[in-house]
XYZ file of C-alpha atoms in Angstrom:
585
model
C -1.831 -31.262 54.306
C -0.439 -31.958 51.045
C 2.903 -30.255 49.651
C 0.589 -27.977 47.242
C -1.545 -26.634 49.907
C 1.709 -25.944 51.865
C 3.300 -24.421 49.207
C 6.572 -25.051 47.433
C 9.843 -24.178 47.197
C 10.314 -22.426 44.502
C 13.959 -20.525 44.581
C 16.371 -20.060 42.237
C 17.419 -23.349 41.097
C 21.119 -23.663 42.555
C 24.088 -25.627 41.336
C 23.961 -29.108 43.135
C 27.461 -28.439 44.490
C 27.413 -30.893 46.851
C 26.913 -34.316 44.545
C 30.215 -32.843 42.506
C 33.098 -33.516 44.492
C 36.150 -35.016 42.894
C 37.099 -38.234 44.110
C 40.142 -40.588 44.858
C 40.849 -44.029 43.993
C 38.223 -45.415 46.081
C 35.498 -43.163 46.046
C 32.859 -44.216 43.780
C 32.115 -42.914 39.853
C 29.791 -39.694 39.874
C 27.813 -41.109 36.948
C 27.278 -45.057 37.762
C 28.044 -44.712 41.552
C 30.328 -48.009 41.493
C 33.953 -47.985 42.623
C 36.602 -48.417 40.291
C 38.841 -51.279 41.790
C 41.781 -49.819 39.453
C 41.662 -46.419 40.703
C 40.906 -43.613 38.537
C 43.356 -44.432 35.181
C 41.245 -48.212 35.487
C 44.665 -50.082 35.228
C 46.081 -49.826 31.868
C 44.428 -46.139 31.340
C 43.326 -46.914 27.932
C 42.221 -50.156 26.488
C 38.521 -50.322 24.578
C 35.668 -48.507 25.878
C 34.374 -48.741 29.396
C 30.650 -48.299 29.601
C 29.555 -45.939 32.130
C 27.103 -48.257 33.111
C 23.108 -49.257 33.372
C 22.416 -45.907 34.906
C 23.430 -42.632 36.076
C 23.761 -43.241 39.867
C 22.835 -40.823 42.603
C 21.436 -37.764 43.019
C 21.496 -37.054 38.710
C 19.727 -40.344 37.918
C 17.075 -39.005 40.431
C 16.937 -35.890 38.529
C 16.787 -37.670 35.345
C 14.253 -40.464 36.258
C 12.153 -37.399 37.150
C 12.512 -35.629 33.995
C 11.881 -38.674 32.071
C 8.760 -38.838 34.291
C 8.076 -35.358 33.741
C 7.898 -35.243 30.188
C 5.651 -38.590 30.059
C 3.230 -36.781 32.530
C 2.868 -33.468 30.571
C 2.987 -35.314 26.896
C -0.519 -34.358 26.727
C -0.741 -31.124 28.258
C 2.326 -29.172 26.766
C 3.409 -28.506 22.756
C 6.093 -30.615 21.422
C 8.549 -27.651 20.861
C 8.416 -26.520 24.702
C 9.860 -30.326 25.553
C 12.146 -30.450 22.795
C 14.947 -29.638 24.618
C 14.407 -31.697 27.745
C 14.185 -34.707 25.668
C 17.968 -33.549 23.650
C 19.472 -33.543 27.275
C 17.697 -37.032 27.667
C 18.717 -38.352 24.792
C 22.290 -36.923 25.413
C 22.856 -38.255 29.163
C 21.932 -41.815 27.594
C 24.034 -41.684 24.701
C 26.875 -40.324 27.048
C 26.193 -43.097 29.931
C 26.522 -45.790 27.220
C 30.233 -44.739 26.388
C 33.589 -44.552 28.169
C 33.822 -43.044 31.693
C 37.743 -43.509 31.546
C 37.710 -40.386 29.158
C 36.747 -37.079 29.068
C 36.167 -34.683 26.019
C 36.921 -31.236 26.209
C 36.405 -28.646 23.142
C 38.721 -26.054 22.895
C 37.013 -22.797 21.359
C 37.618 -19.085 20.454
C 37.779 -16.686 17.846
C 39.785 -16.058 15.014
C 43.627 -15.170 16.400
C 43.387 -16.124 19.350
C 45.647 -19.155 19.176
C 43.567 -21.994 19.937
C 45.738 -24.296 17.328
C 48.777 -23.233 19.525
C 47.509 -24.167 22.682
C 46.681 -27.320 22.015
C 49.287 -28.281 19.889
C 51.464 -27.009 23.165
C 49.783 -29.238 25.004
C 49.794 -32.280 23.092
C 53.769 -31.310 22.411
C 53.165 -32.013 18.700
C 51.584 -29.681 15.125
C 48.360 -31.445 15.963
C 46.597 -28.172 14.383
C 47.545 -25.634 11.924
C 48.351 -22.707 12.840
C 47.710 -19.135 10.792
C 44.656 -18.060 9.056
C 43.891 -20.954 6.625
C 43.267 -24.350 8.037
C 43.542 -27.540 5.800
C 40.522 -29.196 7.411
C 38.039 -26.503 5.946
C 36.632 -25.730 9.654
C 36.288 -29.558 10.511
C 37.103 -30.171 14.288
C 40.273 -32.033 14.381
C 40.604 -34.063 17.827
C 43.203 -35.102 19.652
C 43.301 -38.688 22.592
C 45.767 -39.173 24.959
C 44.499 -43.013 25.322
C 42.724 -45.280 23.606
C 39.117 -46.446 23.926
C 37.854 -42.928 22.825
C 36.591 -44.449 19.459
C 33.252 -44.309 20.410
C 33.085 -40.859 21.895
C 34.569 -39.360 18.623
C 31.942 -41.669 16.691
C 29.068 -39.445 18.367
C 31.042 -36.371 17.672
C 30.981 -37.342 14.347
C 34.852 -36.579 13.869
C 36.458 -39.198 11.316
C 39.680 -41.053 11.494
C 41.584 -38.741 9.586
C 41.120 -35.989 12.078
C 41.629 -37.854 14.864
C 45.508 -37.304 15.956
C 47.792 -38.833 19.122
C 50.095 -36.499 21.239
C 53.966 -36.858 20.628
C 53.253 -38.429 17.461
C 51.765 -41.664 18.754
C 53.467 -42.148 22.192
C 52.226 -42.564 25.516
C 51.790 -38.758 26.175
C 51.781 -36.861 29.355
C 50.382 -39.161 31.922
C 48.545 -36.414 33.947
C 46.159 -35.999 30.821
C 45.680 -40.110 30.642
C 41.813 -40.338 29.448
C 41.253 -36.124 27.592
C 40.202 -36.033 24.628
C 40.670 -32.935 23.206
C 38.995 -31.208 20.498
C 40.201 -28.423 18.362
C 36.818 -26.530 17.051
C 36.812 -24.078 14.206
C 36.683 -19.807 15.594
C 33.324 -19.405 16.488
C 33.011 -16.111 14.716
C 33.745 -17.510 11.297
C 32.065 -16.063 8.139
C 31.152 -19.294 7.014
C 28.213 -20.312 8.519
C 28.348 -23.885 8.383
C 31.962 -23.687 10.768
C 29.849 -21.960 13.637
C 27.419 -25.149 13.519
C 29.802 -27.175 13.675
C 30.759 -25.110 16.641
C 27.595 -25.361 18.148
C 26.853 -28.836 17.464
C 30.433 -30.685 19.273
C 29.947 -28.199 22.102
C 26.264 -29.266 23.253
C 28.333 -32.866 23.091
C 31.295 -32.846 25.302
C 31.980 -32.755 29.013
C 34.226 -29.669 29.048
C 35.049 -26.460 27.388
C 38.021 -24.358 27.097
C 37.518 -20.994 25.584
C 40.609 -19.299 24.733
C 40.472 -15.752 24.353
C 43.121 -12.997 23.799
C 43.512 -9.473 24.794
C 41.702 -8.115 21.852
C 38.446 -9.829 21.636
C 38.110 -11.291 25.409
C 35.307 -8.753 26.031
C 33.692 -9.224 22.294
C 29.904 -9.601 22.748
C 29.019 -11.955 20.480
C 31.077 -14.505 22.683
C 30.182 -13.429 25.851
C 26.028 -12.882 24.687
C 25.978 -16.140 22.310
C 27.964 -18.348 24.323
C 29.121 -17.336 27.773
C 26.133 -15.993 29.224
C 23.476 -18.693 27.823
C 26.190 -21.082 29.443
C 26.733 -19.908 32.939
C 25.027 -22.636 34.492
C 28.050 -24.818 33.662
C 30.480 -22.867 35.212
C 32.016 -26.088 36.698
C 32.964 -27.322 33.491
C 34.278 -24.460 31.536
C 37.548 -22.912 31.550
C 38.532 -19.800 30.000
C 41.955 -18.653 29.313
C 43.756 -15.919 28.434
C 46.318 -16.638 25.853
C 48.705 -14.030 24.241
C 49.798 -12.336 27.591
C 53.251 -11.993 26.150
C 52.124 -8.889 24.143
C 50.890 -7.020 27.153
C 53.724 -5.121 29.165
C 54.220 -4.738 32.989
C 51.032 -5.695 35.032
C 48.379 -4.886 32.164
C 47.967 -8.782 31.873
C 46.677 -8.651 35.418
C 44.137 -5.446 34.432
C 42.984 -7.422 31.622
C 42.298 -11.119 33.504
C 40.405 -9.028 36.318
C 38.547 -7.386 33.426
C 37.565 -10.900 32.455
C 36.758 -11.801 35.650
C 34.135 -8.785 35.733
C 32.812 -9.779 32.083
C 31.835 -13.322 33.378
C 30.387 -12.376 36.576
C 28.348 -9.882 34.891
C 27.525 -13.071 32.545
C 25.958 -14.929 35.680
C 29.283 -17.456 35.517
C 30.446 -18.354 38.861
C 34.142 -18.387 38.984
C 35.980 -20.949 40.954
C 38.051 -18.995 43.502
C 38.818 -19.278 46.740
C 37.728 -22.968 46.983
C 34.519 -22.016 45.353
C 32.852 -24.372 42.693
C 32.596 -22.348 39.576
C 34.794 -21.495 35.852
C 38.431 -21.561 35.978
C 40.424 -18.501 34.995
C 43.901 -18.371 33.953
C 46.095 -16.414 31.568
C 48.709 -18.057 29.620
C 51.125 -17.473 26.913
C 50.944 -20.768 24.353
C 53.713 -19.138 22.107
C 56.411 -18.777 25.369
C 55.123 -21.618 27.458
C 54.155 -18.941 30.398
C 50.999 -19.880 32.416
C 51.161 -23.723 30.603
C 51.999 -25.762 33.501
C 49.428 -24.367 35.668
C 47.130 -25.002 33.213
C 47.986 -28.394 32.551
C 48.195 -28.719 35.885
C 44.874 -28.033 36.697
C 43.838 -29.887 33.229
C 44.638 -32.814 34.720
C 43.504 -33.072 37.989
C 39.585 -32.429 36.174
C 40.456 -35.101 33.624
C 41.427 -37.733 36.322
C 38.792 -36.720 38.673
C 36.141 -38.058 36.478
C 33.494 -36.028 36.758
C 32.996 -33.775 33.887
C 30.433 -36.091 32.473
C 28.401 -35.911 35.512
C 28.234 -32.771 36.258
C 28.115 -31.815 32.744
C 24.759 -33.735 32.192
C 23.472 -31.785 35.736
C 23.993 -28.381 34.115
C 22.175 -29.502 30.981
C 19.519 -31.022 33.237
C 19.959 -27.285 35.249
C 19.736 -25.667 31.944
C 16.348 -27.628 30.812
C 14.769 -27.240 34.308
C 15.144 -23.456 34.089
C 13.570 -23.543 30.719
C 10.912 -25.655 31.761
C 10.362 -23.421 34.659
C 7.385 -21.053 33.135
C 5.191 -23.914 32.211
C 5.298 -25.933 35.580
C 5.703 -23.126 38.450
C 2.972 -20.697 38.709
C 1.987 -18.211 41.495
C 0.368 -18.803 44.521
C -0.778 -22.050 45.846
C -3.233 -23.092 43.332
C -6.363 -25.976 44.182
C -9.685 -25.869 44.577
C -10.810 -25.188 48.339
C -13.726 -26.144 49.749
C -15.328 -22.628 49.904
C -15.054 -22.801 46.402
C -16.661 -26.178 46.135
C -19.745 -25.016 48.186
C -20.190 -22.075 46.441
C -20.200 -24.318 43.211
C -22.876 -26.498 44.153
C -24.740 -23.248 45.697
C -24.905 -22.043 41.884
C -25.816 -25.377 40.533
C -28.792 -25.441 43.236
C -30.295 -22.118 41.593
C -29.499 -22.920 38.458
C -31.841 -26.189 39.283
C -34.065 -24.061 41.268
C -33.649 -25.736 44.495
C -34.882 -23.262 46.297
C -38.744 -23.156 43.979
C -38.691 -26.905 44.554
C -38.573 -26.778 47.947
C -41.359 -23.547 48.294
C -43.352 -25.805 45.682
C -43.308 -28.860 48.038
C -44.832 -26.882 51.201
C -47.030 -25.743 49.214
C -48.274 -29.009 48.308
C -47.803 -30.755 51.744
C -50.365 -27.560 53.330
C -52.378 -28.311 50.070
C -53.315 -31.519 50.890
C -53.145 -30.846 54.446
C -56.098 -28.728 53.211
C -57.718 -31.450 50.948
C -57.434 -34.115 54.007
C -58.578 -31.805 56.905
C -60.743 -29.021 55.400
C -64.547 -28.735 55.114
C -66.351 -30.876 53.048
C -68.570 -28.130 51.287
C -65.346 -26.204 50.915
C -63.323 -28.941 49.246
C -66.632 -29.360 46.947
C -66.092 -25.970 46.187
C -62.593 -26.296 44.847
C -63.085 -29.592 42.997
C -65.983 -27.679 41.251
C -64.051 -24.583 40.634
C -60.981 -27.314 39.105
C -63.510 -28.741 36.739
C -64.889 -25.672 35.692
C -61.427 -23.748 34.896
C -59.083 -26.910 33.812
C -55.672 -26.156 34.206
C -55.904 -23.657 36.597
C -54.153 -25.583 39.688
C -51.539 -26.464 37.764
C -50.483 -22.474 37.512
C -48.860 -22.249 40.869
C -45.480 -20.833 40.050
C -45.021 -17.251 38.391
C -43.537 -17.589 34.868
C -39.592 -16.567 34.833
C -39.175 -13.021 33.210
C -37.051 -12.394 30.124
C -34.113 -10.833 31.540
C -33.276 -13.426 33.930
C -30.407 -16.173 33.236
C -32.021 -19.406 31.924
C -31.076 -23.002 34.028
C -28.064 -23.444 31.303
C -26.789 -20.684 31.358
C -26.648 -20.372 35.138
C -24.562 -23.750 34.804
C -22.118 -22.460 32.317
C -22.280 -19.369 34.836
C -21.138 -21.750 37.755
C -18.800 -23.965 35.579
C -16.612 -21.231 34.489
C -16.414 -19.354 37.808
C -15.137 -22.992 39.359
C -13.112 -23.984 36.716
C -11.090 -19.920 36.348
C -10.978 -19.923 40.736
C -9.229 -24.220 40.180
C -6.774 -22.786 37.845
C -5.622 -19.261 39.123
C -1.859 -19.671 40.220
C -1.344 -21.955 37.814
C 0.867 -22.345 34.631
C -0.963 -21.191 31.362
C -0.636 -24.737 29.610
C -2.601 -26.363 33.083
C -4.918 -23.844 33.554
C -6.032 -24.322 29.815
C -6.093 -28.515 30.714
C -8.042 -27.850 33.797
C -11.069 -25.264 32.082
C -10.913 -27.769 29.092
C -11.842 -30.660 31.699
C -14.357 -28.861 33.309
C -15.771 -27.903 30.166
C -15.696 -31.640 28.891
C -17.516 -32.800 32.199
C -20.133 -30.080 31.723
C -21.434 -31.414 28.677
C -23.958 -33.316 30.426
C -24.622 -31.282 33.452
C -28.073 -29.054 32.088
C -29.400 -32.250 31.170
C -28.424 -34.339 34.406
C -29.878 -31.532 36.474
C -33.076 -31.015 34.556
C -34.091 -34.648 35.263
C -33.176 -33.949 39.012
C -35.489 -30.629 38.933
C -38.252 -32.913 37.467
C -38.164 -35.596 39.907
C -38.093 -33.115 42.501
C -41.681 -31.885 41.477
C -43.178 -35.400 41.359
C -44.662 -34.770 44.720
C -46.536 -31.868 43.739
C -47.434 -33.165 40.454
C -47.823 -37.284 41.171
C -47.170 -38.717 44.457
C -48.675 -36.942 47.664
C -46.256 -35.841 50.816
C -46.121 -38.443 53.947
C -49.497 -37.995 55.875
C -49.056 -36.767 59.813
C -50.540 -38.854 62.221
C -52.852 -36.903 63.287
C -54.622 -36.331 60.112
C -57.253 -38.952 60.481
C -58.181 -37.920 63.682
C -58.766 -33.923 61.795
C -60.520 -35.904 59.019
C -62.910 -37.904 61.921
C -62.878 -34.058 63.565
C -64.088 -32.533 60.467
C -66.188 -35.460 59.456
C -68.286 -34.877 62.991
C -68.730 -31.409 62.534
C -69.929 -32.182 59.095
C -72.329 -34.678 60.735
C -73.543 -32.198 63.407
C -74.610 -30.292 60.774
C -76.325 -32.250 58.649
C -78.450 -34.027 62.218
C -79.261 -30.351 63.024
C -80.055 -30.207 59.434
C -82.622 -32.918 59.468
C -83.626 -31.698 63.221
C -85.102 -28.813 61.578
C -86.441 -30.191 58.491
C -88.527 -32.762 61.153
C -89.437 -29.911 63.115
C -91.191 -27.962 60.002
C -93.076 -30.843 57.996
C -94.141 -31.634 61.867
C -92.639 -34.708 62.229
C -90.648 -33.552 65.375
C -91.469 -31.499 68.485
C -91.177 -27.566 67.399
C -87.986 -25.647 69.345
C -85.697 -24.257 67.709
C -82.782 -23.692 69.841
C -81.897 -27.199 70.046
C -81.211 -27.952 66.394
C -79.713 -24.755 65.946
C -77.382 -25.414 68.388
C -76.439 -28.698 66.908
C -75.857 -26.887 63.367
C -74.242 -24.014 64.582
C -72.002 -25.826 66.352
C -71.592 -28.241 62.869
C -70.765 -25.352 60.655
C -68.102 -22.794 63.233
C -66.537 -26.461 64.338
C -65.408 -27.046 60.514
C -63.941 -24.129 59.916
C -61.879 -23.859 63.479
C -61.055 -27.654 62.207
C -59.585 -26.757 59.466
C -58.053 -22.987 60.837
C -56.542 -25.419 63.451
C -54.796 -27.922 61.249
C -53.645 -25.484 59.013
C -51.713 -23.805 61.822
C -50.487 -27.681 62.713
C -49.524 -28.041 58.988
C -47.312 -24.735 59.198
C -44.200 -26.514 60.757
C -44.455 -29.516 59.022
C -45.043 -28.327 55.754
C -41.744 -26.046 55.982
C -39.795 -28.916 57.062
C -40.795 -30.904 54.150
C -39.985 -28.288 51.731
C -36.534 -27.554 53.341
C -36.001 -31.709 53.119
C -37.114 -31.228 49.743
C -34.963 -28.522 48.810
C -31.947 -29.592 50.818
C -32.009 -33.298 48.808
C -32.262 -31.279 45.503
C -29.347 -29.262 46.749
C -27.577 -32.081 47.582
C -28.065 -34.083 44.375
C -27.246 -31.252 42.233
C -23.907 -30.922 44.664
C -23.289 -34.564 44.129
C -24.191 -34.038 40.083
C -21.762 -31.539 39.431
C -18.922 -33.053 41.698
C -18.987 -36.487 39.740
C -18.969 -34.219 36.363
C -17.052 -30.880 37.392
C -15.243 -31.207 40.333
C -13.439 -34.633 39.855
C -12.448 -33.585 36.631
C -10.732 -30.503 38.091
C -9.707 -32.327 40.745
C -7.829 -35.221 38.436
C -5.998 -32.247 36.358
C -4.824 -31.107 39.475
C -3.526 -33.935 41.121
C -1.716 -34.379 37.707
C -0.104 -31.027 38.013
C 1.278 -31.958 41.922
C 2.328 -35.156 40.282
C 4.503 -32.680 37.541
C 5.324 -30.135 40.215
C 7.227 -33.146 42.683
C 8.879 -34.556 39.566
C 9.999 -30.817 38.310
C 11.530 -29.806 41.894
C 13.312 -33.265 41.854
C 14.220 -32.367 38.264
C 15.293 -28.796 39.272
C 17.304 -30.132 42.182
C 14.956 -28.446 44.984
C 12.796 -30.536 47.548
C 9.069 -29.797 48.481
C 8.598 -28.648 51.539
C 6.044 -31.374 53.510
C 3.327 -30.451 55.558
């Protein structure tokens, strides 16, 4: 049984925990799956750019192969705008795998006052940003590398040289936070519209975020309902900090981080406590240095574990997958079952009149039963009633009436009823592909089953039913009774013009015997022909059934079926893409 007809696993699609773990000197890069023999800083810890490599290794270029394969499968079957953002995340995971994996970029955002510019310039341990309301670099973001061999990375941010700075004024910097990259972004609630692109553009670009946010405006909606919340599948690469907790007395700086906490779990953000994978927490003071080691603490631990880009690319892929999610999951198990196949080809078979066909050919197989086994003078009778009224044997079946469906429109009938029962359960883009193939394939179908309907009359009309073995010997029957009555016939005649001895009896016998022997003859064989004749209009009917079956399968039903062997093809590559397996059966 195939995975459709089992069903599929279609849960919520879960963070891929598992394929995330940081790693050590010798465990292998989460992105190319090759181990570094330099350890994690790769020797000198700066140097040009290392490549990530050919490929994504793993578990994510699984998940990517299979959206790449996903979106080349459904090219034809969904709009442009719905695959849009699959291909970005494409795009992005191969413009990211062809750059440094020594480095990782991390954007640090909030609003107005809430001392991004001090944070980082605490952490580089240098003015790297300018602090207070006006900034010199009218909203650009200004970024800041603790090695070299970032050049390329800030190329695809699109950050030029002149904002590009060095921590401690050009020396070697802190050596926990060997390979960030940091980038200071303008407040994402600027008036000026084009500093919240900018905004939005470098954050859809780098591995990590930090989103600093005081006690004011932590629980301001238009960060948590713009950002946070669209963004809670990458919980494992965001950080969110609390700066300014020098200007909130006694334990209110506690009140207000568990406050937080609330805010992003009502966002859907997993927070990572107690082990857990999920958005680090913290609240620091940049101003008095409170909170700072922690966080560069924990700053550089994720920067030398390597694996933002990774598991950054997942929760885009996450993030696309849950998108996609309406146009490739549908209810149900949808197919086409058998009962529904029969029941098809059951339509088609009225609407070719399979059933009239086959009454039509026993009526012709007694017919000539009747022409090779009746009475002479009777089948004189018929010829002469045939000659005199032309046409009229050829009005055997009763004329349709008005109100009834014609042949087409039965096969529309049947067409639409197969191709709505193929696509319930599924998505509306593949239901609309698999009605549009059945309606493509039926283009031909009145047609192909008219000529079947006509070359199922030929044997009433042209060709003459198989003859029974035992219709010469009703014909010599018949013929002999014929005979006796034309010898007692001439007995008679002899007897009158005196050519023969008179007695009656005798001859009167002989052509009373003559005349009741034809008709039992013929009563006889057409009690013979009863059986046979029904079997030869069930044969006749049961081929016409069949062909019709076989018409409408090669036109219909292997359309329907191709569409949906296409969509199990999608479905496998979406739950690879989504990061669940199909359940076999």
């Amino acid at each position: 049984m195939s995975a459709v007809e089992q069903g599929w696993d279609d849960g919520l699609i879960a963070r891929r925990v598992n394929d995330r773990a940081v790693y050590d000197d010798s465990e292998p890069d989460p992105i190319t799956g090759d181990r570094d023999p330099a350890g994690p800083l790769g020797g000198d810890g700066g140097g040009a750019d290392t490549p990530i490599g050919s490929a994504y290794g793993g578990t994510l270029r699984e998940r990517l192969d299979a959206l790449r394969e996903l979106m080349g499968l459904s090219a034809t079957r969904l709009d442009t705008d719905t695959l849009t953002e699959a291909g970005r995340v494409l795009d992005e995971a191969a413009a990211r795998q062809r750059l440094s994996s020594r480095h990782t970029v991390v954007a640090i955002a909030g609003a107005t006052g809430s001392g991004k510019s001090t944070l980082i310039n605490a952490l580089a341990g240098v003015p790297i940003s300018e602090t207070g309301l006006r900034r010199p670099t009218s909203g650009a973001p200004i970024a800041c590398a603790w090695s070299d061999g970032a050049a390329g990375l800030l190329d695809r941010l699109a950050i030029p040289g002149r904002l590009r700075r060095r921590p401690l004024a050009g020396g070697s910097g802190d050596e926990a936070l060997q390979g960030l990259v940091l980038i200071d972004l303008p407040d994402h609630d600027s008036a000026v519209t084009a500093h919240r692109r900018q905004v939005d553009r470098v954050l859809s670009l780098v591995d990590a975020v930090i989103w600093v946010v005081d006690p004011e405006k932590y629980a301001d909606a238009a960060l948590h309902e713009r950002y946070l919340r669209p963004l809670a599948g990458h919980a494992e690469v965001t950080f969110v900090v609390l700066n300014q907790i020098d200007r909130l007395p006694g334990d209110a700086a506690h009140q207000v981080l568990d406050d937080l906490r609330r805010l992003l779990d009502e966002d859907g953000m997993a927070l990572g406590e107690h082990g857990e994978p999920g958005a680090t927490v913290l609240a620091v003071s940049a101003l008095t240095g409170e909170g700072m080691v922690e966080l560069r603490e924990m700053l550089g631990a994720f920067v030398q574990g390597r694996g933002a880009a990774a598991r950054r690319i997942a929760a885009d892929v996450d993030a696309a997958a849950a998108r996609l999610r309406s146009v490739y999951v549908g209810q149900g198990r949808p197919g086409l079952g058998e009962r529904s196949q029969d029941d098809f080809g059951a339509r088609l078979a009225v609407a070719v009149g399979a059933t009239a066909a086959g009454e039509a050919a026993e009526r012709a197989w007694r017919r000539n039963a009747g022409r090779a086994c009746g009475t002479p003078w009777l089948r004189l009778w018929r010829w002469y009633e045939r000659m005199r009224t032309p046409g009229a044997a050829e009005q055997q079946d009763p004329t349709p009436a008005e109100d009834e469906p014609t042949a087409r429109q039965r096969v529309e009938q049947a067409v639409r009823i197969v191709a709505d029962e193929a696509a319930d359960g599924l998505p509306a883009p593949w239901a609309q592909a698999v009605r549009e193939a059945a309606v493509r394939g039926s283009r031909g179908l009145p047609e192909a089953l008219d000529a079947l309907a006509v070359e199922a009359r030929e044997p009433t009309s042209g060709k003459r039913p198989p003859r029974p073995a035992w219709w010469p010997v009703a014909a010599l029957l018949q013929m002999s009774m014929t005979l006796l009555q034309i010898v007692g016939a001439l007995w008679l005649v002899g007897q009158i013009v005196g050519v023969l001895d008179p007695g009656l009896l005798p001859p009167a016998l002989v052509m009373l015997a003559g005349i009741v022997g034809g008709p039992l003859v013929e009563w006889a064989c057409a009690a013979a022909a009863r059986g046979p004749a029904r079997r030869y209009g069930q044969d006749t009917e049961r081929r016409l059934r069949e062909a019709a079956a076989a018409c409408g399968r090669a036109m219909v039903l292997d359309p329907i079926a191709a569409e949906l062997m296409r969509y199990r093809e999608v479905r496998q590559q979406y739950a690879t893409v989504s990061g669940r397996r199909v359940r076999n059966g």
